[in-house]
Coordinates of C-alpha atoms and ligand atoms in Angstrom, one line a residue:
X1 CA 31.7 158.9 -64.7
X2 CA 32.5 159.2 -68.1
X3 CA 31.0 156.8 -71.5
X4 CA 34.9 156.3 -72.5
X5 CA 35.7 153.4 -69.9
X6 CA 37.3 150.0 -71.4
X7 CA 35.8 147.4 -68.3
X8 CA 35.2 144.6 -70.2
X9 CA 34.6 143.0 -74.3
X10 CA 31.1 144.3 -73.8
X11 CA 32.7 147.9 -74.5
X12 CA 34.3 147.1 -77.7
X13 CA 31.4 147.0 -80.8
X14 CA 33.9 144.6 -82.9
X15 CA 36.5 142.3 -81.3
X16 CA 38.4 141.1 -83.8
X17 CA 38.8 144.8 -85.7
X18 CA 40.3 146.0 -82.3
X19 CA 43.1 142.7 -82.5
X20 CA 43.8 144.2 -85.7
X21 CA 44.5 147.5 -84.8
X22 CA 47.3 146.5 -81.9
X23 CA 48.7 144.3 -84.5
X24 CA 48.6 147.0 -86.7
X25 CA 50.5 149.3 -83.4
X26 CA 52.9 146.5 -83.0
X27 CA 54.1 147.3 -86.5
X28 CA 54.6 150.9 -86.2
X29 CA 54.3 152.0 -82.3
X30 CA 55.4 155.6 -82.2
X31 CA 52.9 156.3 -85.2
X32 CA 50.8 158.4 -82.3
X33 CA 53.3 159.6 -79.9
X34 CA 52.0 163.3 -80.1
X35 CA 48.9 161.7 -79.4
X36 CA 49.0 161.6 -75.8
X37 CA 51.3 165.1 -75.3
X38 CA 50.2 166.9 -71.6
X39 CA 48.0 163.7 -70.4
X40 CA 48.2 161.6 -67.7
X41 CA 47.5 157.9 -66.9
X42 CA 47.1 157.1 -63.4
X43 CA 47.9 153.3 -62.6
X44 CA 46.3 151.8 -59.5
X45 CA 46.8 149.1 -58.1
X46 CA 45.5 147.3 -55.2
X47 CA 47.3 144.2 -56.0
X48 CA 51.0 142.8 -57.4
X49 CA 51.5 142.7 -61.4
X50 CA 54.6 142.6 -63.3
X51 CA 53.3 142.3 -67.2
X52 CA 50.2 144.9 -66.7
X53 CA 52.4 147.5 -65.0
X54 CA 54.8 147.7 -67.2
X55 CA 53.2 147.0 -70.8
X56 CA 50.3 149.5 -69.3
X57 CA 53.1 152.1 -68.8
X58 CA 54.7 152.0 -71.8
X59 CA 51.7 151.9 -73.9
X60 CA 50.9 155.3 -72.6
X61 CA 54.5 156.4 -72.9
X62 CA 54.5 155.1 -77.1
X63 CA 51.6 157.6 -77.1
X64 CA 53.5 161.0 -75.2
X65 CA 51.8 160.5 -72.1
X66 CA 53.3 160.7 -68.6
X67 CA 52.1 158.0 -66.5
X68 CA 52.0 157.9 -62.5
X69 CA 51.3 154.6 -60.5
X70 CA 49.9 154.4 -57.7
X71 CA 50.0 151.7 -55.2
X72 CA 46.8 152.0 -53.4
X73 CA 46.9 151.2 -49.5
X74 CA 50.8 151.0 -49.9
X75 CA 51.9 154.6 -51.4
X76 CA 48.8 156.0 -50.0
X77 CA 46.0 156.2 -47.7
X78 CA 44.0 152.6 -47.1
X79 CA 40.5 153.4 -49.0
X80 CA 37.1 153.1 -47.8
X81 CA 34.4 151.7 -50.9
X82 CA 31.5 151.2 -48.9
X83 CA 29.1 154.1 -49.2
X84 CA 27.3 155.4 -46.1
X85 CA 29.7 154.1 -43.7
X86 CA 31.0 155.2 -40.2
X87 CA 34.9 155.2 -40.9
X88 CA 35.9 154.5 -37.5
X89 CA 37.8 151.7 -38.7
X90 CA 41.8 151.7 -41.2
X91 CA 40.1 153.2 -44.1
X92 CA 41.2 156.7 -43.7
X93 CA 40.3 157.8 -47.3
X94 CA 36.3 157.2 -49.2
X95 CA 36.6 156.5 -52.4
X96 CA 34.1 159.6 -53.0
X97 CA 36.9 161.9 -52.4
X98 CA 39.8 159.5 -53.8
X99 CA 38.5 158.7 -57.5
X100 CA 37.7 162.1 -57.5
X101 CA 41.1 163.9 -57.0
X102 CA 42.9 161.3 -58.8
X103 CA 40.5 162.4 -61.4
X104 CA 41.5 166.0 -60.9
X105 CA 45.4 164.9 -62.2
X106 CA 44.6 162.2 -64.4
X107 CA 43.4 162.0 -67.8
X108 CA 42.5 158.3 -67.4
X109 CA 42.3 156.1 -64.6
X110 CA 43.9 152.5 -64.8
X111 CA 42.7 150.4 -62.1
X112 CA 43.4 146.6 -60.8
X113 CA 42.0 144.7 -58.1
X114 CA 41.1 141.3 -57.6
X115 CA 38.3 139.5 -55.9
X116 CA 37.9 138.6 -52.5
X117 CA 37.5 134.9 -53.2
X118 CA 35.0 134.9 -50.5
X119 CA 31.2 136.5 -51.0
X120 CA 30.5 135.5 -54.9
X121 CA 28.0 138.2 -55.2
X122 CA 30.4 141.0 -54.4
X123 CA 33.0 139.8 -56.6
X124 CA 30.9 139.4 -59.5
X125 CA 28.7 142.9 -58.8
X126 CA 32.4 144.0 -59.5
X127 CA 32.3 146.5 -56.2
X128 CA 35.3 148.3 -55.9
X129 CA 35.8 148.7 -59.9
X130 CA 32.4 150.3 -60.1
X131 CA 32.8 152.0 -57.5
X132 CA 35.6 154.1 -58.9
X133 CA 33.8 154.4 -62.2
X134 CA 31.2 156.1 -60.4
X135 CA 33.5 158.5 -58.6
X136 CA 36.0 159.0 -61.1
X137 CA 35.1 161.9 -63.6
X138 CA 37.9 160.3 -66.4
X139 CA 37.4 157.2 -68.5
X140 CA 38.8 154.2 -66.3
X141 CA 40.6 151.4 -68.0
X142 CA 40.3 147.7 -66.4
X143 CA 43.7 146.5 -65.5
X144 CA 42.2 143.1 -64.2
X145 CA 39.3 143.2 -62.2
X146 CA 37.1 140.6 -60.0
X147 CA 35.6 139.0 -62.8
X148 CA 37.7 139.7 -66.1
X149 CA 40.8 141.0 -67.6
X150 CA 40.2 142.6 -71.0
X151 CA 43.6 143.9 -71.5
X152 CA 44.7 140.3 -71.5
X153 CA 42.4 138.8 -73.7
X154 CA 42.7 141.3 -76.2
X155 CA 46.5 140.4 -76.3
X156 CA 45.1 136.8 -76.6
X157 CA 43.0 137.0 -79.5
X158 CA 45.8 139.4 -81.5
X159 CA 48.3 136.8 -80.3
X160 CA 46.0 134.2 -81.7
X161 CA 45.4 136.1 -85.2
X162 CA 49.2 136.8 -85.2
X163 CA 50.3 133.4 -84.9
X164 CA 47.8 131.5 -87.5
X165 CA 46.4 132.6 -90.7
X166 CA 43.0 129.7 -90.4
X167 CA 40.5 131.7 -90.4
X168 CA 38.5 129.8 -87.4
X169 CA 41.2 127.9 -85.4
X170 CA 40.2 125.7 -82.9
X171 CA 41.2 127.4 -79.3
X172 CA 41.3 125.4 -76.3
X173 CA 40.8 127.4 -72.4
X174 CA 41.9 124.5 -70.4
X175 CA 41.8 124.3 -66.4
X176 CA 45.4 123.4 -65.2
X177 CA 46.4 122.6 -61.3
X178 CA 47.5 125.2 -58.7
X179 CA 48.8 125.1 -55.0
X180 CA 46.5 127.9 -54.3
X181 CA 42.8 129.5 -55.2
X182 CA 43.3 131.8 -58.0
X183 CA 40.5 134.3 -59.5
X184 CA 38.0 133.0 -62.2
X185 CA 38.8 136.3 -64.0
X186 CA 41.3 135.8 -66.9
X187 CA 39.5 132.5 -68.1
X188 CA 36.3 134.3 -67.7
X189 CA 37.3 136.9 -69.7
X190 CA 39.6 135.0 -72.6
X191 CA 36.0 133.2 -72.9
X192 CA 33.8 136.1 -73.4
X193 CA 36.2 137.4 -75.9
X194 CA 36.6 134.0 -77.5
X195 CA 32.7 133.9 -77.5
X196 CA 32.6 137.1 -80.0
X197 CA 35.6 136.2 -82.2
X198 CA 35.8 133.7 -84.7
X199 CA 36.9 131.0 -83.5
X200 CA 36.0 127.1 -82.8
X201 CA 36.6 127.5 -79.1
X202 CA 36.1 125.0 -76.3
X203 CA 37.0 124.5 -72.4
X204 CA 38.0 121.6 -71.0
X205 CA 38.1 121.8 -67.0
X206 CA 37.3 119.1 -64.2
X207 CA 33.8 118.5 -62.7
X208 CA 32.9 121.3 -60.0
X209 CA 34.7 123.8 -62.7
X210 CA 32.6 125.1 -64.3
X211 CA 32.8 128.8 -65.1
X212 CA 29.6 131.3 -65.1
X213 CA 27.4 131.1 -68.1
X214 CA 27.6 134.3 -67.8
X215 CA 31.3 134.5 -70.0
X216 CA 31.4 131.0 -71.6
X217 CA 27.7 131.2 -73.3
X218 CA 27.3 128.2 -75.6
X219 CA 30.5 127.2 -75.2
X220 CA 31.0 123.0 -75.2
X221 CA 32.9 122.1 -72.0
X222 CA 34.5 118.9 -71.8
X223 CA 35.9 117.4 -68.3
X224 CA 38.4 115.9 -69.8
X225 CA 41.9 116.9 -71.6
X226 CA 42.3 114.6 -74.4
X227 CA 39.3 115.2 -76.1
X228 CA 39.0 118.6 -76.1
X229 CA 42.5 118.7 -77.3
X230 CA 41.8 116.6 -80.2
X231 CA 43.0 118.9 -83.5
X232 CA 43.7 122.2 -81.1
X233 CA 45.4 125.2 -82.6
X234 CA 45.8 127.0 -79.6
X235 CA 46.1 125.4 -75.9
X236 CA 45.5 128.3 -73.4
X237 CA 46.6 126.7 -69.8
X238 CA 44.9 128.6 -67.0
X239 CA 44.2 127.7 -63.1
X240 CA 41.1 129.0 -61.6
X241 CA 39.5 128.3 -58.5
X242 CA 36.3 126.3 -58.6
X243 CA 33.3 129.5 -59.1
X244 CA 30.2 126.8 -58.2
X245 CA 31.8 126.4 -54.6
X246 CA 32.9 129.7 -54.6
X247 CA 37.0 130.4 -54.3
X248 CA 37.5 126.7 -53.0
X249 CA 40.0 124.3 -54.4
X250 CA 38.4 121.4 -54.8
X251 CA 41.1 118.8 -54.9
X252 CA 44.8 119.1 -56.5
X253 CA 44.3 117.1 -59.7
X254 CA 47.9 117.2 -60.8
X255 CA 46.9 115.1 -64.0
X256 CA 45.7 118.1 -65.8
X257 CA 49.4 119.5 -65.9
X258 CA 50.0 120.2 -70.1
X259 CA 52.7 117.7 -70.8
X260 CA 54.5 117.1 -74.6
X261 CA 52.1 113.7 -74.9
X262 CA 48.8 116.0 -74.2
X263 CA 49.9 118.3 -76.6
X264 CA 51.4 115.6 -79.1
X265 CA 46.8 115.3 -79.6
X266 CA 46.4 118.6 -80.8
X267 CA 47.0 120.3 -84.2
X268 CA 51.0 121.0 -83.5
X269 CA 48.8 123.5 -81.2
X270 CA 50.5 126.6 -80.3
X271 CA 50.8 126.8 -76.1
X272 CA 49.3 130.0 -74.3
X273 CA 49.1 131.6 -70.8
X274 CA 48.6 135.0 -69.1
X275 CA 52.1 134.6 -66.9
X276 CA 52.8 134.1 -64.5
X277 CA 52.9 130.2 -64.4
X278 CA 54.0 127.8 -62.5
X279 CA 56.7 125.3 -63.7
X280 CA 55.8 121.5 -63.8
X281 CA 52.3 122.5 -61.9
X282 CA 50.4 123.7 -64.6
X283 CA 53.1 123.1 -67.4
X284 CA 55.9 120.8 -67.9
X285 CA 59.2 122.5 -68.4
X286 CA 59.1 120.4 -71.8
X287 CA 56.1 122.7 -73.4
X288 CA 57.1 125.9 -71.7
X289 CA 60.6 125.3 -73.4
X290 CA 59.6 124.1 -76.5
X291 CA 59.1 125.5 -80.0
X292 CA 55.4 125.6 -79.3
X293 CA 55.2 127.8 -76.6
X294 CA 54.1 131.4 -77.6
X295 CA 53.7 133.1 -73.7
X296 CA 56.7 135.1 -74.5
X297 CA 55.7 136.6 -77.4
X298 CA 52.4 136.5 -76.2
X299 CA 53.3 138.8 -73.1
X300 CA 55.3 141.1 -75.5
X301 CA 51.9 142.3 -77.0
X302 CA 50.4 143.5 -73.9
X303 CA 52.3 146.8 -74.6
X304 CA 50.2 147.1 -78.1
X305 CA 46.7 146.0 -76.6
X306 CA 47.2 148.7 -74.3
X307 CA 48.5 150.9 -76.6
X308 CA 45.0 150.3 -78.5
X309 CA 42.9 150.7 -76.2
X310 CA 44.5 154.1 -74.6
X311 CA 44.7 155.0 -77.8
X312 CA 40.8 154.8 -78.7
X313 CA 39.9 156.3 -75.5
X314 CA 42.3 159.4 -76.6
X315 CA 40.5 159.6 -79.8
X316 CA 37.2 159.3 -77.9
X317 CA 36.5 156.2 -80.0
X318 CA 35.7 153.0 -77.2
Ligands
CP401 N1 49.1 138.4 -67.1 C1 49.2 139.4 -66.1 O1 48.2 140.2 -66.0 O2 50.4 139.5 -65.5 P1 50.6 140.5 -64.2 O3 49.7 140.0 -63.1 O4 52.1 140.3 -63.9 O5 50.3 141.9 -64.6

């Protein structure tokens, strides 16, 4: 284990200087590409991504590093997190010996895996991620984990500063509907950031909704859209599944789809979401297509969030 890991906003000292600096990337990327020269990022996954893979991947290649990814379970041996266990079972590999000889090729360690949806405790104890932090003997960067996604809502808070020059807009984290359970983590997390920048920022989700206190703090929730879209800057759309009744959806409330005349409430708010989405279930085709949607651009500067962060830990500076 190493004191260089990027797991969550509570490893960065100042938020909104950190947006600044992949901002600052985004305007000159290969600025560090000796940076990196003979180092390795290994990318694990345990579960599907498009956007993290790739932006995390070409971060480290902007800086001159070689990067390896590593589909856990699929390229390789299924792994076994539970100490102390009899592995008479499909685990063929502990994570004891696994972090560790990952370690032994990589520089850093870039890990994903998503909660179970099913024992709440687990999840948010964040198990397997802290499992490999305390096996690994390389910083480990959080690629999306059980209870947050930090990569992500960095890129959300420099897409935020990129796109308005107010000094305090007002951001809105709104629950949208889903055909399935999703993970609490990305709204978790865009709230914990939002918490520590400067912002006006409020949720608006449905009864039964509500996220851990943990992540939104003093944040005022409202259950319903319109008035916590009233004078919005930024709509971020997210689904999550309910965290009170743990991984359950509790009904498909199809109002809370973003549509032109929700948005028509707001500030001529830009739209925001992690990708990937859902058309006409979380957002009509008429806001996704429309001038105000940012996601694009928005999922361009996951490259440069990354690129940040690998670069800090590089410079031994998380
Ligand atoms: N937003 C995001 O993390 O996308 P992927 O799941 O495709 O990586």
């Amino acid at each position: 284990m190493t004191d260089f890991n990027f797991i969550s906003a509570d490893d960065v000292d100042d938020v909104e200087k950190l947006a600044q600096e992949v901002l600052e990337i985004k305007k000159d990327p290969f600025r560090w590409k000796y940076l990196g020269q003979n180092k390795t990022l290994v990318l694990v996954f345990l579960n599907s991504s498009l956007r993290t893979r790739l932006s995390t991947q070409k971060a480290a290649l902007n800086l001159g590093m070689n990067a390896i990814v590593l589909n856990l379970g699929q390229d390789s041996w299924n792994m076994e997190f539970a100490d102390g266990v009899i592995m008479k079972g499909n685990t063929a590999e502990h994570i004891k010996e696994g972090a560790a000889v990952i370690s032994e090729y990589a520089d850093i360690i870039a890990l994903r895996s998503f909660p179970s949806l099913t024992d709440r405790t687990k999840d948010y104890q964040e198990f397997i991620l802290n499992q490999f932090v305390k096996y690994s003997s390389v910083p480990v960067v959080n690629m999306e984990s059980a209870t947050v996604h930090p990569l992500q809502s960095l890129t959300d808070l420099a897409t935020i500063r990129e796109f308005t020059q107010k000094k305090r807009p007002k951001v809105v984290l709104t629950w949208v509907p889903h055909i399935k359970p999703l993970p609490q983590c990305v709204s978790n997390s865009f709230a914990q950031w939002m918490n520590r920048a400067d912002v006006e920022f409020v949720i608006a989700n449905p009864e039964g909704y509500n996220l851990s206190k943990e992540f939104t703090g003093d944040a005022q929730v409202f259950h319903t859209q319109r008035e916590a879209f009233k004078n919005a800057d930024f709509i971020y759309a997210k689904n999550w599944s309910s965290y009170e009744d743990y991984g359950k959806v509790l009904k498909e409330d199809f109002s809370w789809l973003v549509t032109p005349g929700k948005m028509a409430l707001t500030n001529q708010a830009k739209f925001m979401h992690c990708l990937p989405v859902r058309r006409n279930v979380v957002v009509a085709d008429e806001v996704l297509d429309s001038d105000s949607s940012i996601v694009i651009r928005q999922a361009g500067n996951r490259e440069w969030a990354a690129q940040a962060v690998i670069r800090r830990i590089l410079e031994k500076r998380v």
